Short mmCIF file of C-alpha atoms in Angstrom, two decimals:
data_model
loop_
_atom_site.label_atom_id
_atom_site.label_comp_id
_atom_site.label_asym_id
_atom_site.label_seq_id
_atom_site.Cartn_x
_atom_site.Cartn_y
_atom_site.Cartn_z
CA UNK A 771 -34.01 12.26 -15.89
CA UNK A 772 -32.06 11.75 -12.76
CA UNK A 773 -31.02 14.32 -10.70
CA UNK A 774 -27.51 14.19 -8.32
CA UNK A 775 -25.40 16.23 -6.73
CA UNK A 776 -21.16 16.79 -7.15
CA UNK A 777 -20.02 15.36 -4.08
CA UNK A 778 -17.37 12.06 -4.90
CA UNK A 779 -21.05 10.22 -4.05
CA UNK A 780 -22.78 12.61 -6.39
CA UNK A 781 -20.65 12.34 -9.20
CA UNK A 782 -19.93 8.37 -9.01
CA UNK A 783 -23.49 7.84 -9.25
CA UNK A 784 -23.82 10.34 -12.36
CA UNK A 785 -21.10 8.08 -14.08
CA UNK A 786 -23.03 5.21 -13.14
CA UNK A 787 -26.28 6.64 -14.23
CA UNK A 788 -24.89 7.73 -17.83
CA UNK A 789 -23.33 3.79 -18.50
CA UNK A 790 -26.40 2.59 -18.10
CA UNK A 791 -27.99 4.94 -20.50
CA UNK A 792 -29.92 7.64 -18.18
CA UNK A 793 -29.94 11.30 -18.57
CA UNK A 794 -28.06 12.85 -15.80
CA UNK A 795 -28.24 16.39 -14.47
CA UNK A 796 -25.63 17.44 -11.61
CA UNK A 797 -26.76 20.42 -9.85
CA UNK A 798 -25.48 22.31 -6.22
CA UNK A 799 -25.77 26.01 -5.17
CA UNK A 800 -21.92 26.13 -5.59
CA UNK A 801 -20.16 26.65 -9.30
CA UNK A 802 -17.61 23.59 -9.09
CA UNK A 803 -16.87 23.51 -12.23
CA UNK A 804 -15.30 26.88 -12.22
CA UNK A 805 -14.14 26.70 -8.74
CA UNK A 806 -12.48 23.27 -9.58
CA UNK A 807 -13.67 21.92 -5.62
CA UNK A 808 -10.70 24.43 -4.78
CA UNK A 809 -10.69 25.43 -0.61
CA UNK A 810 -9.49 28.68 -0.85
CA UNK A 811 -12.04 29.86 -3.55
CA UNK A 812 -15.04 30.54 -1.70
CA UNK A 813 -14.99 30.44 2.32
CA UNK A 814 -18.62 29.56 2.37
CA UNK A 815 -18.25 26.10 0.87
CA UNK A 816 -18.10 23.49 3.18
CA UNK A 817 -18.48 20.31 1.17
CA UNK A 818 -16.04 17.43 2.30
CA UNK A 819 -15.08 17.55 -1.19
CA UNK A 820 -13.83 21.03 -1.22
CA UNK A 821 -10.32 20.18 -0.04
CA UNK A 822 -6.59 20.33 -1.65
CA UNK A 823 -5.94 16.33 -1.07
CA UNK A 824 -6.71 13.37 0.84
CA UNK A 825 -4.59 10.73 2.42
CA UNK A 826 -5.11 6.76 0.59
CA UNK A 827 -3.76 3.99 2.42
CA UNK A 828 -4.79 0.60 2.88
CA UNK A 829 -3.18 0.38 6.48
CA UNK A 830 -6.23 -0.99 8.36
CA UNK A 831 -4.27 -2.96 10.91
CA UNK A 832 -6.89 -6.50 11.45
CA UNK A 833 -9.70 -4.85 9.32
CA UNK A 834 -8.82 -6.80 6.17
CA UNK A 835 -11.91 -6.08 4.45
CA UNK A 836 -10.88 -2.43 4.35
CA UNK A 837 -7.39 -3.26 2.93
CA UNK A 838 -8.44 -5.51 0.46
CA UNK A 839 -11.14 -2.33 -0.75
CA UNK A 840 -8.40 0.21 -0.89
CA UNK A 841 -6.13 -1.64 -3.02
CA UNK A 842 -8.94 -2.73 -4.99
CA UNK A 843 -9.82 1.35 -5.78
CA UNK A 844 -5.83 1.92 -5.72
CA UNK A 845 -5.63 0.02 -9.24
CA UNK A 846 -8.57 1.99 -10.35
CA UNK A 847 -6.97 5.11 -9.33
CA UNK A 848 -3.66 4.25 -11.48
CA UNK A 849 -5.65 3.33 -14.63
CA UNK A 850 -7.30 6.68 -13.74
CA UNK A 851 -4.15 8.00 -13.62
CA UNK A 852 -2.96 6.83 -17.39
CA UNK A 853 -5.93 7.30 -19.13
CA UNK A 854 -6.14 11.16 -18.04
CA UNK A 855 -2.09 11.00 -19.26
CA UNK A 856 -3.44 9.58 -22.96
CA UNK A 857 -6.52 11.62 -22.68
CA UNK A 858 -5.37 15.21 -22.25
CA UNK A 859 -1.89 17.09 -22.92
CA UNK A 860 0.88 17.49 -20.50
CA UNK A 861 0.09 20.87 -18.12
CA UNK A 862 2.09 24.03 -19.01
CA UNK A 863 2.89 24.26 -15.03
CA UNK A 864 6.10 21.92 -15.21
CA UNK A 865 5.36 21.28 -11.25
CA UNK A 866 1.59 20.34 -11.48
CA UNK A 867 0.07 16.75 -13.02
CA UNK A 868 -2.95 15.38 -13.94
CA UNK A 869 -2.71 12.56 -11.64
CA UNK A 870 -5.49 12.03 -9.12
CA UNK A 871 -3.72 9.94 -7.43
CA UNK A 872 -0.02 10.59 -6.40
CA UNK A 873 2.20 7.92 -5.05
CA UNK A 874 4.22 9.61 -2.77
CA UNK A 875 3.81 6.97 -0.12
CA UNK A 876 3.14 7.30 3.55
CA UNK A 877 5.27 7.23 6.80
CA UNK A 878 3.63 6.23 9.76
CA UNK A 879 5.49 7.57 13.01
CA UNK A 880 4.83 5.60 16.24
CA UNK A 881 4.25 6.74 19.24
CA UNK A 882 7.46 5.07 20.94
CA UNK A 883 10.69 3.66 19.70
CA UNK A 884 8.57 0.47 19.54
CA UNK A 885 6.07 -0.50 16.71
CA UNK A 886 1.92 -0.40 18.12
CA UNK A 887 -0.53 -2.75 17.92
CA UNK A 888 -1.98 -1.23 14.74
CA UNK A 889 0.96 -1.61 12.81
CA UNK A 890 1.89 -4.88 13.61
CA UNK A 891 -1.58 -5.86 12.74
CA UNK A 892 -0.95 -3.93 9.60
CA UNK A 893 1.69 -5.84 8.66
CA UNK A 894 0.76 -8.90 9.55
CA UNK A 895 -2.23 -8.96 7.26
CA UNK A 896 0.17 -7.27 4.17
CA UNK A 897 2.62 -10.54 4.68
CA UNK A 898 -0.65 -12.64 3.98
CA UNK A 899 -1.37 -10.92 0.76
CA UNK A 900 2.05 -11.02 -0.21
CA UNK A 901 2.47 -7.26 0.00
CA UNK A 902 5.57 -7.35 2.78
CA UNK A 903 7.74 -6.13 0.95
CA UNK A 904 5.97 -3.04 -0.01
CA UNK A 905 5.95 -1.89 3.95
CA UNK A 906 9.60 -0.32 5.07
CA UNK A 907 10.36 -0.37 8.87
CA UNK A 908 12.79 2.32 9.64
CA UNK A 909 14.83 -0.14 12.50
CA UNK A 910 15.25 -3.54 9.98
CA UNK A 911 17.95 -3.35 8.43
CA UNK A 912 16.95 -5.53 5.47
CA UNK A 913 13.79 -2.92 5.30
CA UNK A 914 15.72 0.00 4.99
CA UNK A 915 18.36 -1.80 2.43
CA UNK A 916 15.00 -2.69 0.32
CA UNK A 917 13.70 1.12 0.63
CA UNK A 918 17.11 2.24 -0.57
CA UNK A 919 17.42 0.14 -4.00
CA UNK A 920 13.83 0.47 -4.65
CA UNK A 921 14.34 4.66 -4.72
CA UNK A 922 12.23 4.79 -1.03
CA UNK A 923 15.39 5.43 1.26
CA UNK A 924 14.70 9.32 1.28
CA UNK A 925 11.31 8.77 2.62
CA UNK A 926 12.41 6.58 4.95
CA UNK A 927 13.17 9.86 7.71
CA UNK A 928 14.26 9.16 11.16
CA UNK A 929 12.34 11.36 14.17
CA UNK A 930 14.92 11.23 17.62
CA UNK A 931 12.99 10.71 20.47
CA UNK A 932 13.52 14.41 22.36
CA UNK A 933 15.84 14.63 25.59
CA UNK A 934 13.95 13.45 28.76
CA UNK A 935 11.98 10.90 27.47
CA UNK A 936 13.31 7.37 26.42
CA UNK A 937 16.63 7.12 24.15
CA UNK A 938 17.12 7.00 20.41
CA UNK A 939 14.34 7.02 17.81
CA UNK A 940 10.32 7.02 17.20
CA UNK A 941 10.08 3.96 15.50
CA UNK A 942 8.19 4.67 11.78
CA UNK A 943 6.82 2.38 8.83
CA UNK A 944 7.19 3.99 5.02
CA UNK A 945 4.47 2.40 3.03
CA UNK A 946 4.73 2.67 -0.32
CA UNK A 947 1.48 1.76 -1.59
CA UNK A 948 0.47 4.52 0.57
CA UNK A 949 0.14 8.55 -1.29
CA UNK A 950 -2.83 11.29 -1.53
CA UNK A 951 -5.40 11.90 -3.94
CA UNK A 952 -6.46 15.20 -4.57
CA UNK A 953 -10.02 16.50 -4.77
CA UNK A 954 -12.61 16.36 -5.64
CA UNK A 955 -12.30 12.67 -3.90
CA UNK A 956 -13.26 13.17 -1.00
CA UNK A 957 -16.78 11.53 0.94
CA UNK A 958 -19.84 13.83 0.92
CA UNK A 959 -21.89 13.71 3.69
CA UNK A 960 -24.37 16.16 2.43
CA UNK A 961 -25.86 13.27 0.85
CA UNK A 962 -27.94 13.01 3.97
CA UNK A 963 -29.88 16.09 3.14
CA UNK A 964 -31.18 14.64 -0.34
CA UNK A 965 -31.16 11.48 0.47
CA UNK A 966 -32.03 10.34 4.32
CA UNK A 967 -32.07 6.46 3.82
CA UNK A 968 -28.32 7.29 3.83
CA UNK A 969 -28.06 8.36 7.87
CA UNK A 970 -26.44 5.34 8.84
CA UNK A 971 -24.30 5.24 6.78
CA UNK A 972 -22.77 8.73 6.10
CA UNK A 973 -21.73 11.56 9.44
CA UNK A 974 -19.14 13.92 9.39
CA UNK A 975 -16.65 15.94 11.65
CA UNK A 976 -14.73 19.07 11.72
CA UNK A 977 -10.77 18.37 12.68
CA UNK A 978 -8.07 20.93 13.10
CA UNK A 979 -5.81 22.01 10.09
CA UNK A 980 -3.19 24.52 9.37
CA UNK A 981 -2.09 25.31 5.08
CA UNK A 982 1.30 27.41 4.46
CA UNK A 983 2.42 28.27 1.16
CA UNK A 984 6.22 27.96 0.17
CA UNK A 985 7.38 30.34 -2.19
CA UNK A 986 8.92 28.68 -5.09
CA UNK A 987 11.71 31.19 -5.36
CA UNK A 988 12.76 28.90 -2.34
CA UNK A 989 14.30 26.00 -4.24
CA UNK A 990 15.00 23.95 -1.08
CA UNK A 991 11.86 23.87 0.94
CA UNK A 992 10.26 23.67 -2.61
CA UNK A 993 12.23 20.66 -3.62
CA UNK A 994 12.33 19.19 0.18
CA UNK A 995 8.40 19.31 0.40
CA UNK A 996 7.53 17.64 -2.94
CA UNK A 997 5.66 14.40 -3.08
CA UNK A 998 8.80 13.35 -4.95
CA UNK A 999 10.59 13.57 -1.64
CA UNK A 1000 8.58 13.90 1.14
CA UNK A 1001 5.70 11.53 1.54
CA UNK A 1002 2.28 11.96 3.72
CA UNK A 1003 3.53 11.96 7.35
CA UNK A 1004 1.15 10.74 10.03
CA UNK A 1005 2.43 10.63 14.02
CA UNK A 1006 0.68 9.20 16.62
CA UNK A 1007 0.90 11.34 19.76
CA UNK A 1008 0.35 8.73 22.19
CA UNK A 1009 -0.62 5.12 21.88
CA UNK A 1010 -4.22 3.69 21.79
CA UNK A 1011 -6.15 3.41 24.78
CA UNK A 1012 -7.26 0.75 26.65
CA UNK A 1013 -10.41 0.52 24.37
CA UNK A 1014 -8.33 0.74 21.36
CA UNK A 1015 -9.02 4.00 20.09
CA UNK A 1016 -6.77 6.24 18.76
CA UNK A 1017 -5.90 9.31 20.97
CA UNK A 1018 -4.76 11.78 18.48
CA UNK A 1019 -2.32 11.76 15.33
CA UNK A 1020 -0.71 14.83 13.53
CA UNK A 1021 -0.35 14.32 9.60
CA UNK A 1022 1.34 16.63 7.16
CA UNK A 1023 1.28 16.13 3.12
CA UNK A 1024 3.74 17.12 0.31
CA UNK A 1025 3.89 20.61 -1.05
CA UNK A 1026 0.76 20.90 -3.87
CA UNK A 1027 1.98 22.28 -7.27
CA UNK A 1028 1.14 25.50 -5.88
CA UNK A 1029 2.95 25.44 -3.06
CA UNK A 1030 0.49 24.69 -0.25
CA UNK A 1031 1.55 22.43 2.04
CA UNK A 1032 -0.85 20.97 4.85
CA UNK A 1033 -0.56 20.03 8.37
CA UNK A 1034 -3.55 18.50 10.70
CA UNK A 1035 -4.51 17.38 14.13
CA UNK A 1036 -6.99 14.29 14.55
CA UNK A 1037 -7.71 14.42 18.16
CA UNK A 1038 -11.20 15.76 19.74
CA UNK A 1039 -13.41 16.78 16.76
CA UNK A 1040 -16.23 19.59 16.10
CA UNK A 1041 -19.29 17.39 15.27
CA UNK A 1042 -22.23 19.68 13.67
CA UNK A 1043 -25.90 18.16 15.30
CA UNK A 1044 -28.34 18.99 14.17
CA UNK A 1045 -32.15 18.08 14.68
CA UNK A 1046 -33.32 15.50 12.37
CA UNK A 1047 -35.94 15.96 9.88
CA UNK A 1048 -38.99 13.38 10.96
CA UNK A 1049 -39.32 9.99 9.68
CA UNK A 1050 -34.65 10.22 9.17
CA UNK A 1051 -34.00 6.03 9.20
CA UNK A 1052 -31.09 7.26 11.78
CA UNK A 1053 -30.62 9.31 14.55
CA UNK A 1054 -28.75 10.03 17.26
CA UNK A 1055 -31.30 11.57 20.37
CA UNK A 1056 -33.50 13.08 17.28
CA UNK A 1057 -30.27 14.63 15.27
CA UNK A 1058 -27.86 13.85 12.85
CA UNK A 1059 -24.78 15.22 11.78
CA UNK A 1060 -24.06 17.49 8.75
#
C-alpha cells in the first residue's frame, strides 16, 4: 500500500498510483476533504495548496520549454474541464462552475508606454508556434481590432500613465490563452518533509496579498469583477534589472463565485529556513526552506 499526501504533488501521484493498479491511502493532519483546500477555513493551514486560485500562463518570454509545458497541461486542464461538465450536474449557485480551469485570460501591464524585454521575447516565441494571434497588444491597431471580434476587446483595458511622468499610456498585452485555476492546484512544497530527495527541486516563499469581498447586492462591481469581464491583471512596477530579474509586479484576479476578489505584491519575499534534517540531498548553509 502506498502512502501520499494531498498536496497537487500528493494527489497526482495517488492518481498515478491507482492506474497502475496500487492501493493508495492519502493522509495529512488537515480534513481537506471537508475543508475543500478553502483559505479562509482554518488559519493554521499553510499548504501552498490552500489558496482561492492560481494564475496559468504560458508567457515565459525565451524559456520555450516552459511554454511549450503549460500549453501542454492547458489542454489537459480543458478536457478536465468537460469531463467534470458530463460527470456531475450543473451547481445550484448560478455564479459558481465546476471548471478548474477558467479562461478569463491575462493582461500583462508594462512598466512604460513601451513593451519589455520579457514580452517581446514572449511574443516572439508565440509567433513561432503559430499562437500570434492569440496575444492582443493594447497600441496595434490590428491587435485590438482582433480582440474586439473575437469577444476580448473588454479585457483589453487601457492604464494612463499618471501626471508627471511620461505622456499617454502603460503599454499592456491581453493574452488569451492566459486565466486561473482554482485550488487545490497549486505546488506543495511540503513534499520536502516526506520526501527529502525532493530539496532541489521544491522551496517555497511567503509574498504579500490582500482578499476583499464584494457584496453581490452590488450588481456593478459584481458584474465588473467577473472572470467574464475582467481578466487576471499583472503590472510590473518597474522594469527588470540589469541582471534580468524582475523587481516587483502587482496582480489582481476576477471576483470568485463568492465574491472574493484578490490582489498581490511579488517583490521581496518571506522565505521560511529552516535547519535541515542530516543526510537532506540539498541545502542551502545546512537549511532548507518550508
Amino acid at each position: 500500500m502506498d502512502e501520499v499526501r494531498p498536496g497537487i504533488f500528493g494527489l497526482s501521484l495517488a492518481l498515478a498510483l491507482k492506474e497502475r493498479g496500487h492501493k493508495v491511502t492519502v493522509f495529512d493532519q488537515h480534513k481537506y476533504d471537508e475543508n475543500g483546500y478553502q483559505p479562509d477555513r482554518h488559519d493554521a493551514i499553510q499548504a501552498a495548496s490552500v489558496d482561492a486560485n492560481k494564475i496559468f500562463r504560458a508567457s515565459y518570454g525565451t524559456k520555450l520549454h516552459y511554454q511549450r509545458l503549460a500549453l501542454e497541461s492547458r489542454d489537459a486542464w480543458r478536457s478536465l474541464n468537460e469531463t467534470l461538465k458530463h460527470e456531475y450536474p450543473p451547481p445550484a449557485d448560478a455564479d459558481a462552475t465546476r471548471d478548474l480551469f477558467v479562461e478569463c485570460g491575462m493582461l500583462r501591464v508594462q512598466p512604460t508606454g513601451a513593451l519589455g524585454a520579457l514580452e517581446k521575447e514572449t511574443l516572439a516565441n508565440m509567433e513561432r508556434a503559430g499562437l500570434r494571434d492569440t496575444q492582443f497588444v493594447e497600441s496595434n491597431a490590428a491587435d485590438r481590432e482582433r480582440a474586439a471580434s473575437r469577444g476580448w476587446g473588454a479585457k483589453l483595458l487601457r492604464f494612463e500613465i499618471p501626471e508627471g511622468s511620461e505622456h499617454g499610456t502603460y503599454e499592456a498585452v491581453l493574452d488569451s490563452l492566459a486565466g486561473l485555476t482554482k485550488c487545490s492546484q497549486a505546488s506543495g512544497s511540503f513534499s520536502t518533509q516526506l520526501l527529502p530527495e525532493l530539496s532541489y527541486h521544491l522551496e517555497s516563499s511567503g509574498g504579500s496579498i490582500a482578499t476583499f469581498k464584494i457584496d453581490r447586492t452590488d450588481k456593478f462591481l459584481w458584474d465588473k469583477y467577473s472572470p467574464e469581464q475582467f481578466p487576471v491583471l499583472t503590472w510590473k512596477s518597474a522594469p527588470r534589472d540589469g541582471n534580468g530579474k524582475d523587481t516587483g509586479s502587482v496582480y489582481a484576479f476576477p471576483r470568485t463565485s463568492d465574491g472574493l476578489v484578490k490582489i498581490g505584491y511579488r517583490g521581496i519575499k518571506f522565505t521560511n529556513f529552516q535547519p535541515a534534517p542530516s543526510g537532506t540531498p540539498f541545502t542551502q548553509g545546512d537549511q532548507w526552506q518550508l
